[in-house]
Coordinates of N, CA and C in Angstrom, one line a residue:
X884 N 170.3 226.0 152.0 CA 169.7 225.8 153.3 C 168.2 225.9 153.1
X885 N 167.3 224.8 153.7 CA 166.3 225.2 153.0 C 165.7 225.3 154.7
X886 N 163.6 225.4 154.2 CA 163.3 225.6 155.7 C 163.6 225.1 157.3
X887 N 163.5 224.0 156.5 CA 163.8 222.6 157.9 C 164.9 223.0 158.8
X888 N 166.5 223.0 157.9 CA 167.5 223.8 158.3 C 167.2 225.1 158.9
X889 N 166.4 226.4 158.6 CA 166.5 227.6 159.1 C 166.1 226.9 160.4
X890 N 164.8 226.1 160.5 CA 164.2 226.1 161.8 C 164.7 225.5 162.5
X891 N 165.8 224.5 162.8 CA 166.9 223.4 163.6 C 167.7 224.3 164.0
X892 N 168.2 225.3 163.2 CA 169.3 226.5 163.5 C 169.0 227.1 164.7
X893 N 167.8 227.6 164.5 CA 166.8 228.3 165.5 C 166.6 227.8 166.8
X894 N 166.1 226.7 166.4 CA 165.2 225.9 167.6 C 166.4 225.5 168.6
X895 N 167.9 224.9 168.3 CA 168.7 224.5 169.1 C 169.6 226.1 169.8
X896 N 169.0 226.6 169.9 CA 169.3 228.5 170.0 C 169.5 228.2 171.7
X897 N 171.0 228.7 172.4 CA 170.8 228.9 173.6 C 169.8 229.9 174.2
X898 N 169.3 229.6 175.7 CA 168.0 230.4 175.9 C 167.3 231.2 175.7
X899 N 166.6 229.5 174.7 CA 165.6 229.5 173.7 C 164.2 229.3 174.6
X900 N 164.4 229.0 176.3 CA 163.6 228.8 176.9 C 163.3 229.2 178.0
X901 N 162.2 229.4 178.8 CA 162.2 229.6 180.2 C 161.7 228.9 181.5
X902 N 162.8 228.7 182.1 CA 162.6 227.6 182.8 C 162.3 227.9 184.6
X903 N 161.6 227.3 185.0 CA 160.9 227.3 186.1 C 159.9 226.0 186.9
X904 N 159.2 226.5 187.4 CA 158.8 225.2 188.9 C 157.2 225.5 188.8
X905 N 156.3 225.0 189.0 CA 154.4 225.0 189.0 C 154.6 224.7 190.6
X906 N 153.3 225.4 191.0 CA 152.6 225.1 192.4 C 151.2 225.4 192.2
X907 N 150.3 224.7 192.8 CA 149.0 224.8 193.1 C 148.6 225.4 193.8
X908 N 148.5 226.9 194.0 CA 148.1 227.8 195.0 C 146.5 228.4 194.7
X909 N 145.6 228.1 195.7 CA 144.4 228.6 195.7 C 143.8 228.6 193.7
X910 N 143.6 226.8 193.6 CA 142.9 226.6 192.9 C 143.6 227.0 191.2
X911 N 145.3 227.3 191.3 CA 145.3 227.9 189.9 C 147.2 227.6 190.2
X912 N 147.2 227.0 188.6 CA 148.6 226.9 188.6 C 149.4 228.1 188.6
X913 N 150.9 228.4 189.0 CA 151.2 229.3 189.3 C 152.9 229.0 188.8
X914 N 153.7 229.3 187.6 CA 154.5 229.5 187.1 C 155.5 230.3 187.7
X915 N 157.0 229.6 188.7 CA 157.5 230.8 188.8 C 159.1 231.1 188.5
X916 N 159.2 231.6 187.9 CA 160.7 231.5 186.7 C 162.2 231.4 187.2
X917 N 162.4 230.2 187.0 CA 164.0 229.9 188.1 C 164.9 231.5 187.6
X918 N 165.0 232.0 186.9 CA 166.1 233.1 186.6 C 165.6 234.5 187.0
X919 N 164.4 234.7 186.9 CA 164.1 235.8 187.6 C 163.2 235.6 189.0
X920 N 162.5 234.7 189.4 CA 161.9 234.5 190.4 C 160.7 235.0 190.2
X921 N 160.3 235.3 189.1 CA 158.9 236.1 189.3 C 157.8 235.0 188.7
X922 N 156.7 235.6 189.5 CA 155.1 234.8 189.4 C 154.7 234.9 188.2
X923 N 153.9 233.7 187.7 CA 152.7 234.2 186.4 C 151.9 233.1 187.0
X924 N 150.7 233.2 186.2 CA 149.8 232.3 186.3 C 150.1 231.2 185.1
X925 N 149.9 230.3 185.1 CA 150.4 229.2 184.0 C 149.2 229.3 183.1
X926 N 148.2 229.7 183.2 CA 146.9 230.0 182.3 C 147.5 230.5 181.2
X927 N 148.6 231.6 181.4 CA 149.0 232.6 179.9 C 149.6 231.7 179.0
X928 N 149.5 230.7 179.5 CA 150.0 229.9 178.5 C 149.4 228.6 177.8
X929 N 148.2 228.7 177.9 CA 147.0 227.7 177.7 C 147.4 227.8 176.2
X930 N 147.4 226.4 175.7 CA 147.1 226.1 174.3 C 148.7 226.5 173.9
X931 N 149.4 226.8 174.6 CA 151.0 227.2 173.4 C 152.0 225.6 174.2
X932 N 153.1 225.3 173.1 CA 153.7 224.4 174.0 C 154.8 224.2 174.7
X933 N 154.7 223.0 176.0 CA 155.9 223.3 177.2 C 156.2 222.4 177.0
X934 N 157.1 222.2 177.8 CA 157.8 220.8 178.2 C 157.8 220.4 179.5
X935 N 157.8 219.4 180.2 CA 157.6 218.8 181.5 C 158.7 217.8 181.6
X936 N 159.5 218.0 182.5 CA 160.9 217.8 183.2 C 160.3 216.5 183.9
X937 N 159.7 215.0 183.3 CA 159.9 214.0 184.0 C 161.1 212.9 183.4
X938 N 161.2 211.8 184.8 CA 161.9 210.7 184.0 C 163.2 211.3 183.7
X939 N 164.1 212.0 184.2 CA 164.9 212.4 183.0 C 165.5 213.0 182.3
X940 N 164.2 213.2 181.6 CA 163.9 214.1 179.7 C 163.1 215.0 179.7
X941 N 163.0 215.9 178.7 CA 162.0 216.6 178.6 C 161.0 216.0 177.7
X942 N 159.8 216.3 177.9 CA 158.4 215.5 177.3 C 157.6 216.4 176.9
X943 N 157.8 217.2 175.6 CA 157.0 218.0 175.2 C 155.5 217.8 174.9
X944 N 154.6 218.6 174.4 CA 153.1 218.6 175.1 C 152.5 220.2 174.9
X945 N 150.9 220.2 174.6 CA 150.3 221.6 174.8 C 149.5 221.6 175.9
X946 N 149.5 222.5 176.6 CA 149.1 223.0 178.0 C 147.6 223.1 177.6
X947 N 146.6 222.6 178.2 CA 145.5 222.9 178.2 C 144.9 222.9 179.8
X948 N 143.9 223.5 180.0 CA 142.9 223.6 181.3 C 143.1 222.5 182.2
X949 N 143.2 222.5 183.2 CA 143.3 221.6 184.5 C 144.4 220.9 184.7
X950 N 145.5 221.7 183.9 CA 147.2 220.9 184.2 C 146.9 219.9 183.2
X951 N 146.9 219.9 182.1 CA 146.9 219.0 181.2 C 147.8 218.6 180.1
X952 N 148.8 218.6 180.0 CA 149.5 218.4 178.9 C 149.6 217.5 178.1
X953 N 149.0 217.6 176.5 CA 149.2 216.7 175.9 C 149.6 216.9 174.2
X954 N 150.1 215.7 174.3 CA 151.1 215.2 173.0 C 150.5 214.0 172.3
X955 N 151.4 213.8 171.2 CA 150.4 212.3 170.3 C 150.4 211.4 171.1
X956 N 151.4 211.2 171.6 CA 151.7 209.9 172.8 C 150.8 209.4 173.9
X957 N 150.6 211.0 174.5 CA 150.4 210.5 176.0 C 149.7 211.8 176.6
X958 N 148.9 211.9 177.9 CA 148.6 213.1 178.1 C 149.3 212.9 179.6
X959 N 149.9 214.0 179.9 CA 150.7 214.1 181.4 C 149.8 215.4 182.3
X960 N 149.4 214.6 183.9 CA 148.9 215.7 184.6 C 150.0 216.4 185.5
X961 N 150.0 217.3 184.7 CA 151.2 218.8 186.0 C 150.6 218.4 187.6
X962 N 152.4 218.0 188.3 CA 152.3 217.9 189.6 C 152.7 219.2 190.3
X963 N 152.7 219.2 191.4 CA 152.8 220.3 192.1 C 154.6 220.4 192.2
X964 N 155.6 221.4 191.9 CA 156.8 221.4 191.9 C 157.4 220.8 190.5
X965 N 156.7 220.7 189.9 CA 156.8 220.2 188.5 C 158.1 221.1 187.9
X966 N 158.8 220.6 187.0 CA 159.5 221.7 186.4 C 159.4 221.5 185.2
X967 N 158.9 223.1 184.5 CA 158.9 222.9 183.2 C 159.6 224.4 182.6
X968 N 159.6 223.9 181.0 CA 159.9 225.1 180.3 C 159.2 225.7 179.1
X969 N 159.2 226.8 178.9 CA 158.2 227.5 178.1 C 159.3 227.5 177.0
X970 N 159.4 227.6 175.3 CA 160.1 228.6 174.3 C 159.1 229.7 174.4
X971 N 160.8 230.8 174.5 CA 160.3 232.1 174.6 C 159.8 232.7 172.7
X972 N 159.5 233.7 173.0 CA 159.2 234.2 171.5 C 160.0 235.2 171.5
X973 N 160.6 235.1 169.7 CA 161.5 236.4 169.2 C 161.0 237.4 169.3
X974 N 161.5 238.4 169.1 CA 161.0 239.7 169.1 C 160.5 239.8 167.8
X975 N 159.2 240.1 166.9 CA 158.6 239.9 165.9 C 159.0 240.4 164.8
X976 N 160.0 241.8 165.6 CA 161.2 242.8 163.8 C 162.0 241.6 163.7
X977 N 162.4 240.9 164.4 CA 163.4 240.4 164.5 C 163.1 238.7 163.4
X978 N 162.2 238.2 163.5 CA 161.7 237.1 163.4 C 161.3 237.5 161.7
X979 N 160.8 238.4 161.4 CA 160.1 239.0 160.1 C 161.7 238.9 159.3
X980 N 162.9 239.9 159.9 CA 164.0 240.4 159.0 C 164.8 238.8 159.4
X981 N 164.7 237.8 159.7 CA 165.5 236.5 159.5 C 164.7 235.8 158.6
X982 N 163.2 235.9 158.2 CA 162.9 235.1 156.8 C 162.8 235.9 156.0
X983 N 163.1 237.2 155.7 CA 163.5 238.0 154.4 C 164.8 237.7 154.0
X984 N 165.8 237.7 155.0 CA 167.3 237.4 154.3 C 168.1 236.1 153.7
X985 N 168.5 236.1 152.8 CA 169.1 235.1 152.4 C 169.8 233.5 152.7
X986 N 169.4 232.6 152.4 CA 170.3 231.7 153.7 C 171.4 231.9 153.7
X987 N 172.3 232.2 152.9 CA 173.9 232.6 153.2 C 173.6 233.7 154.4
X988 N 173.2 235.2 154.2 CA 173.1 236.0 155.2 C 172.7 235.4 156.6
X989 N 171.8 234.6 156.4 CA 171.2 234.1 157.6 C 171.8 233.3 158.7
X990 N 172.5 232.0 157.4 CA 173.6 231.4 158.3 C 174.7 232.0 158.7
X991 N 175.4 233.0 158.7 CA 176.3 233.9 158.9 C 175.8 234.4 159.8
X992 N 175.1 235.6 160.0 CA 174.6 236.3 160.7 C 174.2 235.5 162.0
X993 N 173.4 234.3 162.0 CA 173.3 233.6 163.6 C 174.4 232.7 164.1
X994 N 175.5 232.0 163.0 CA 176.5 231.6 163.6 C 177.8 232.6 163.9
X995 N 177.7 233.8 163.5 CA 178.7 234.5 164.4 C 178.2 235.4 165.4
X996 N 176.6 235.5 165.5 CA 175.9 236.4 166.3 C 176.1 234.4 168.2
X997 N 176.3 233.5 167.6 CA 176.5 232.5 168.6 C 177.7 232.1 169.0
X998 N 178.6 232.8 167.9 CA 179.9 232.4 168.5 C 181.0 233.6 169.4
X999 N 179.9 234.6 169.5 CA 180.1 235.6 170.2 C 179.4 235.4 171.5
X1000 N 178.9 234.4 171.7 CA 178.0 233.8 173.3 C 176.9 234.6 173.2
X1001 N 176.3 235.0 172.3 CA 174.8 235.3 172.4 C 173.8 234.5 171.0
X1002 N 172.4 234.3 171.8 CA 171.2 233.7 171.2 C 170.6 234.8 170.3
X1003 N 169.7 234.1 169.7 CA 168.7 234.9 168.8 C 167.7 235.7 169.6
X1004 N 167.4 234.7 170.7 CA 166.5 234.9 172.1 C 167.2 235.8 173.0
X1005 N 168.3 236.0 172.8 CA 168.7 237.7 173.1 C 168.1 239.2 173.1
X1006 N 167.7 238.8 172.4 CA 167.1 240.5 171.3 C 166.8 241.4 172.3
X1007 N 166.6 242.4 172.5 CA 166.0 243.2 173.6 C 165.3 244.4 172.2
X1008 N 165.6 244.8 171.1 CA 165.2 245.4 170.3 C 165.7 245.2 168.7
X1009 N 164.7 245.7 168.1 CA 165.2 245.3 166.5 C 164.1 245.8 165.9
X1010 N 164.7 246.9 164.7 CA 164.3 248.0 163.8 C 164.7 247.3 162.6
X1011 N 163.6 246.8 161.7 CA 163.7 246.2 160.9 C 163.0 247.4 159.5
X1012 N 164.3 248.1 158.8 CA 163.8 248.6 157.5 C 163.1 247.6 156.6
X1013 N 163.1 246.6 156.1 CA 162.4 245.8 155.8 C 161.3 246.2 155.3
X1014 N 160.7 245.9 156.2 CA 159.2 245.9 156.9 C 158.6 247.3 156.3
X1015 N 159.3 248.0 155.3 CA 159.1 249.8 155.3 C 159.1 250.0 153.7
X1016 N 159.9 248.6 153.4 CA 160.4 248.6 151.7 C 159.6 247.1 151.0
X1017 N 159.0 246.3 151.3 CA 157.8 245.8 150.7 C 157.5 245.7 149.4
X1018 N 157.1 246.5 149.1 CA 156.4 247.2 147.7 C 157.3 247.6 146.6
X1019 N 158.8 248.3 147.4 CA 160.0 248.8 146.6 C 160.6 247.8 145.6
X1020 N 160.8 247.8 144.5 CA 161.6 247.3 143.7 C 163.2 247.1 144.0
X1021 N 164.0 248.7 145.0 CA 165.1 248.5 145.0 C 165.1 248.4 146.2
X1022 N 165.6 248.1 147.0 CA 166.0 247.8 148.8 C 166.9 248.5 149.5
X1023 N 166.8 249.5 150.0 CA 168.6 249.6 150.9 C 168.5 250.2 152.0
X1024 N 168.9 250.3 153.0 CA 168.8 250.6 154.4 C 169.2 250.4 155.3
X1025 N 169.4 250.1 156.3 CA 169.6 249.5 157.8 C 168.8 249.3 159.0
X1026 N 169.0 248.0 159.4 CA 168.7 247.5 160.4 C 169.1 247.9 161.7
X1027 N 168.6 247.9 162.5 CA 169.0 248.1 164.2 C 168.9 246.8 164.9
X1028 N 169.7 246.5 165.7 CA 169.5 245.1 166.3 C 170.1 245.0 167.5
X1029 N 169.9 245.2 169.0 CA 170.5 245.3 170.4 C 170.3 244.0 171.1
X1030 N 171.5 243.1 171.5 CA 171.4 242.0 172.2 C 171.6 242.4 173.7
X1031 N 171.0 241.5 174.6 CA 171.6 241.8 175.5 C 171.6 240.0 176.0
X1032 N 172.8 239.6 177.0 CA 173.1 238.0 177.1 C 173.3 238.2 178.8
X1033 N 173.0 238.9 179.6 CA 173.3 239.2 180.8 C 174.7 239.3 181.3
X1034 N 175.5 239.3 180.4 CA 176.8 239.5 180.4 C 177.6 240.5 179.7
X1035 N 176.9 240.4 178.2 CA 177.6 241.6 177.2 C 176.4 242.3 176.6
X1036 N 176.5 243.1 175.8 CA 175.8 244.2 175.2 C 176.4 243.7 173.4
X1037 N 175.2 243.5 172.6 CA 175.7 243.5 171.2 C 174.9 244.3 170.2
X1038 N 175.4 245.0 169.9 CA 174.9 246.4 169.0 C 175.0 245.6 167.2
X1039 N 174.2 245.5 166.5 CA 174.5 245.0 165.5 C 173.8 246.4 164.2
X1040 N 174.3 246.6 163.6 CA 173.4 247.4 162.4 C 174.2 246.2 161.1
X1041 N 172.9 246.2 160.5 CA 173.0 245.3 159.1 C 172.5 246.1 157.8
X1042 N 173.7 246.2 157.4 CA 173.6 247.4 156.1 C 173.1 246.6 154.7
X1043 N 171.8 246.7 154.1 CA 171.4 245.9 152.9 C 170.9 246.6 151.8
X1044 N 171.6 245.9 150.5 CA 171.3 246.7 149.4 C 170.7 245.4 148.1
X1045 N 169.6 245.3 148.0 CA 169.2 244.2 147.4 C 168.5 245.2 145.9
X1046 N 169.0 245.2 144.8 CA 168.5 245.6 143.6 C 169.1 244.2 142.6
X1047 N 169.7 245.1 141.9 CA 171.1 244.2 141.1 C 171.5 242.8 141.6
X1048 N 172.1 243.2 142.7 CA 172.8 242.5 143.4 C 172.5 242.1 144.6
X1049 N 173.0 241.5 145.5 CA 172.5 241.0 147.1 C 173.3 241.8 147.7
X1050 N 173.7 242.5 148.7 CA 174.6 242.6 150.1 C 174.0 242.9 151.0
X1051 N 174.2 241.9 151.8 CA 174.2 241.8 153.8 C 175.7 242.3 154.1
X1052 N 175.7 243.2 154.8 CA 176.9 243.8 155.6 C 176.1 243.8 157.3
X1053 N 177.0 242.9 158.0 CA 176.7 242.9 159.4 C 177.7 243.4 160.4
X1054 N 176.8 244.1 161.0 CA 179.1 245.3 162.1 C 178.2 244.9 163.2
X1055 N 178.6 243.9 164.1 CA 178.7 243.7 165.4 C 179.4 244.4 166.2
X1056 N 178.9 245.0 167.4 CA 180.0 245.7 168.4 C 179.5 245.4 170.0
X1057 N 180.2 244.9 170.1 CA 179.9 245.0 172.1 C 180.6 246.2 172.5
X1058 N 179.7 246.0 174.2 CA 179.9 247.0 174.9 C 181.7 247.0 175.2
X1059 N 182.6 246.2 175.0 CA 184.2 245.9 175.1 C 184.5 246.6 174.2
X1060 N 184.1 246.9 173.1 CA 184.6 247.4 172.3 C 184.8 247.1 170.9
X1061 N 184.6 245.5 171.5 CA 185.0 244.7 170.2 C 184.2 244.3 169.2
X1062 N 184.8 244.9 167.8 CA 184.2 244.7 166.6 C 184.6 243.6 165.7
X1063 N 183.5 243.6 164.8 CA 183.4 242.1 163.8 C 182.6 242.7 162.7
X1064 N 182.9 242.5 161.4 CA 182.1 242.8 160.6 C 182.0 241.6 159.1
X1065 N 180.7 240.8 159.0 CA 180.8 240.0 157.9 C 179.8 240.8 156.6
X1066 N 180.4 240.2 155.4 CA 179.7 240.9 154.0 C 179.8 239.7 153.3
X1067 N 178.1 239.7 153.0 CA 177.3 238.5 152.2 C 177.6 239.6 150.6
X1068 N 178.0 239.5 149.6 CA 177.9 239.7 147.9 C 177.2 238.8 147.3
X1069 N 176.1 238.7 147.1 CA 176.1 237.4 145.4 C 175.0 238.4 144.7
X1070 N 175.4 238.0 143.6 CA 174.4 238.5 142.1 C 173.4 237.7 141.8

């Protein structure tokens, strides 16, 4: 698996995005998020990129000053009731300990962390030992990793021992009860 693949895996990630409606109130666009209902100002997002729900399709594009969105194509001006969507961002332990791990580990780890109906864009927390062993020659520790999908609770600890040999051990558990456990081995 090489980069392209990790980032396609990723990118097609259910609620990978946040989606909502623009209005023009007192001179400043105003973002406000179909799933929670709450306000932002669409400024916090100057220069990162959205998408705009015309035609259709989605029409991706980077947000700049005065409702401007533009792409190689075309530049589109944000109407009032506009609907667009932001990609959210991972949680950054979380984002660091998926390009340390292996692509075997990796493809494992997000296709049964998706066939359990949760996203990567889940995360609500993640303790990445990793990030602590750097420098170390031999590797071993555990990871902490809490999903939440507005439905279930998924507790993951990922047990890794990287010297000699490789092993990813991943124990999935929801709040049901129900457990899963995969083990990556290679030398």
């Amino acid at each position: 698996m090489n980069r392209q693949q990790r980032t396609k895996l990723i990118e097609y990630q259910t609620r990978a995005f946040t989606v909502g409606t623009i209005e023009f109130i007192n001179d400043q666009w105003v973002f406000f998020d179909k799933e929670t209902e709450e306000a932002a100002l669409l400024d916090e997002f100057l220069h990162q990129e959205i998408e705009v729900y015309r035609m259709k399709r989605w029409r991706k594009g980077v947000l700049f000053e005065e409702g401007k969105v533009t792409s190689p194509d075309e530049v589109l001006i944000l109407k009032d009731k506009d609907t667009i969507r932001i990609r959210k961002l991972l949680v950054f332990s979380l984002e660091k300990l998926l390009d340390e791990i292996n692509d075997d580990a990796f493809f494992q780890f997000i296709t049964t962390l998706n066939s359990m109906k949760f996203s990567i864009y889940d995360c609500i927390y993640c303790y990445n030992q990793l990030n602590f062993l750097s420098t170390s020659e031999r590797k071993s520790g555990v990871n902490f990793i809490i999903f939440d999908n507005q439905e279930q609770i998924c507790n993951i600890q990922h047990h890794f021992s990287y010297f000699e040999k490789t092993n990813d051990r991943f124990e999935f558990t929801l709040n049901s009860g129900k457990r899963m456990i995969i083990e990556k081995i290679s030398s």
